[in-house]
Steps between C-alpha positions, in 0.01 A plus 500: 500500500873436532553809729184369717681166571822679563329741731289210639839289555703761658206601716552107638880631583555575847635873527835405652626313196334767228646824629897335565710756482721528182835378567781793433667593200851359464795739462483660149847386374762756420686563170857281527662833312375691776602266766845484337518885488438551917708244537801609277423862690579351845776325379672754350439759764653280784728296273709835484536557852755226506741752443399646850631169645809443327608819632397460828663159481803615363538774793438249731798316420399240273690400234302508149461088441364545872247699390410349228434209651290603767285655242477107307400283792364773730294679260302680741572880515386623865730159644768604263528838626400429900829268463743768347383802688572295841834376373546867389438608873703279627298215615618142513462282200240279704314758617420680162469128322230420794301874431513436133344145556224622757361774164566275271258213678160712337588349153413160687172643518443654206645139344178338726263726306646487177543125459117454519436788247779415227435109553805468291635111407715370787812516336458831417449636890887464576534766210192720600617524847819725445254713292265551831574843625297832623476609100407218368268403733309798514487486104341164519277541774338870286370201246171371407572183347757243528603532199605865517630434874749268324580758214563749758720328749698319183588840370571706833737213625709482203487878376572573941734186496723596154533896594538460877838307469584736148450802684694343820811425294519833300408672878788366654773527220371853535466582847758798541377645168136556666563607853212479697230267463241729711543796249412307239193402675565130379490337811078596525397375137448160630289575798309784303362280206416223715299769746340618181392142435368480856291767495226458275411149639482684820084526437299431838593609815630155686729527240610876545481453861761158483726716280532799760493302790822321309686848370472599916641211636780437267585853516447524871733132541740619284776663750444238772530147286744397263445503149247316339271442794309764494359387178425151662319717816323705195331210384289443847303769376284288317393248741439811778294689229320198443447360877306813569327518211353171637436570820314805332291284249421283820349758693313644276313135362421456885150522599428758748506375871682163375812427757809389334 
């Protein structure tokens, strides 16, 4: 009798509100000893490159408390080095301060993105934001939960933040000891994690498409602007990729032998 009324009541239930569509699952969260692991991995794997710096630093002409500080209140690896290799060249000061600025102005963005996601306390943020860089942003954004997101960026700031300036102390007490940076291959650790981070969120193909579109034309800029803007011109890759995606999505929801 009780499954007649239920069959009789839901057979008074218009269609549109019986069949709703389940709502999705939320992100299954993710071990903290596992986020701590990827995290320590990343950290450790770039943290050491600092060595490639305070060489290259060092050979630039630098003295060693130089150095060191740049790698305090800089903290950002691809500014760090844009500024040394042009000083290294022979560039002004100004010049190679102003190219360092232009690649370092991504962490602003990054920082955009990752102030919504940590929602950390406000007197915290001041702290957070010399921990926003190309590691530990990608770190945090590979997260399904916020609390893991937070794990993750706390330990790849401080384990990237401790070892960078370690590594960039001990690098440039012992610059003439290892000779070439390049031989060492130190100088592409950074960029090779952080590609290998890259990568797997790489999954439709907007996404591919944005991230070749970008390699081209900050490859392609590279000889003719100074340094850091082709980065900046890499980043219009997004909003071309997805302008014509739209104009692509609006001609194909047109009805046939409409004008627009």
């Amino acid at each position: 009798m009780a499954d007649q009324t239920a069959s009789a009541e839901r057979a008074d239930i218009p269609s549109a509100v019986v069949d709703v569509p389940t709502a999705p699952s939320l992100a299954e969260p993710k071990p903290d000893s596992a986020v701590v692991r990827d995290a320590l991995g990343v950290g450790v794997a770039v943290g050491l490159s600092g060595f490639a710096f305070g060489v290259t630093s060092a050979g630039a002409g630098l003295t060693l408390w130089q150095t060191c500080a740049l790698s305090l209140l800089v903290f950002t690896g691809a500014s760090q080095f844009a500024l040394v290799g042009a000083l290294a060249a022979g560039g002004n000061p100004l010049t190679a301060a102003a190219g360092a600025f232009f690649l370092g102005v991504r962490n602003t963005f990054y920082g955009l993105r990752l102030s919504q996601l940590l929602a950390l306390p406000p007197l915290l943020r001041p702290l957070a934001a010399q921990g926003v860089i190309d590691e530990s942003a990608a770190v945090t954004l590979a997260q399904p939960t916020r609390r893991s997101a937070r794990i993750g960026f706390t330990v790849t700031a401080l384990t990237l933040y401790v070892l960078w300036n370690l590594t960039t102390f001990l690098g440039a007490l012992g610059a003439e000891a290892i000779g070439d940076t390049k031989a060492w291959g130190l100088d592409a650790a950074g960029p090779a994690v952080f590609l290998a981070l890259l990568a797997p969120m790489l999954r439709t193909t907007a996404e591919r498409t944005v991230a070749g579109i970008a390699v081209l034309l900050g490859l392609g800029l590279l000889p003719a602007l100074p340094g850091g803007v082709p980065v900046l011109a890499a980043a219009m890759a997004a909003p071309l990729v997805l302008f014509v995606k739209g104009r692509s999505a609006r001609r194909t929801n047109t009805p046939e032998g409409e004008v627009r």
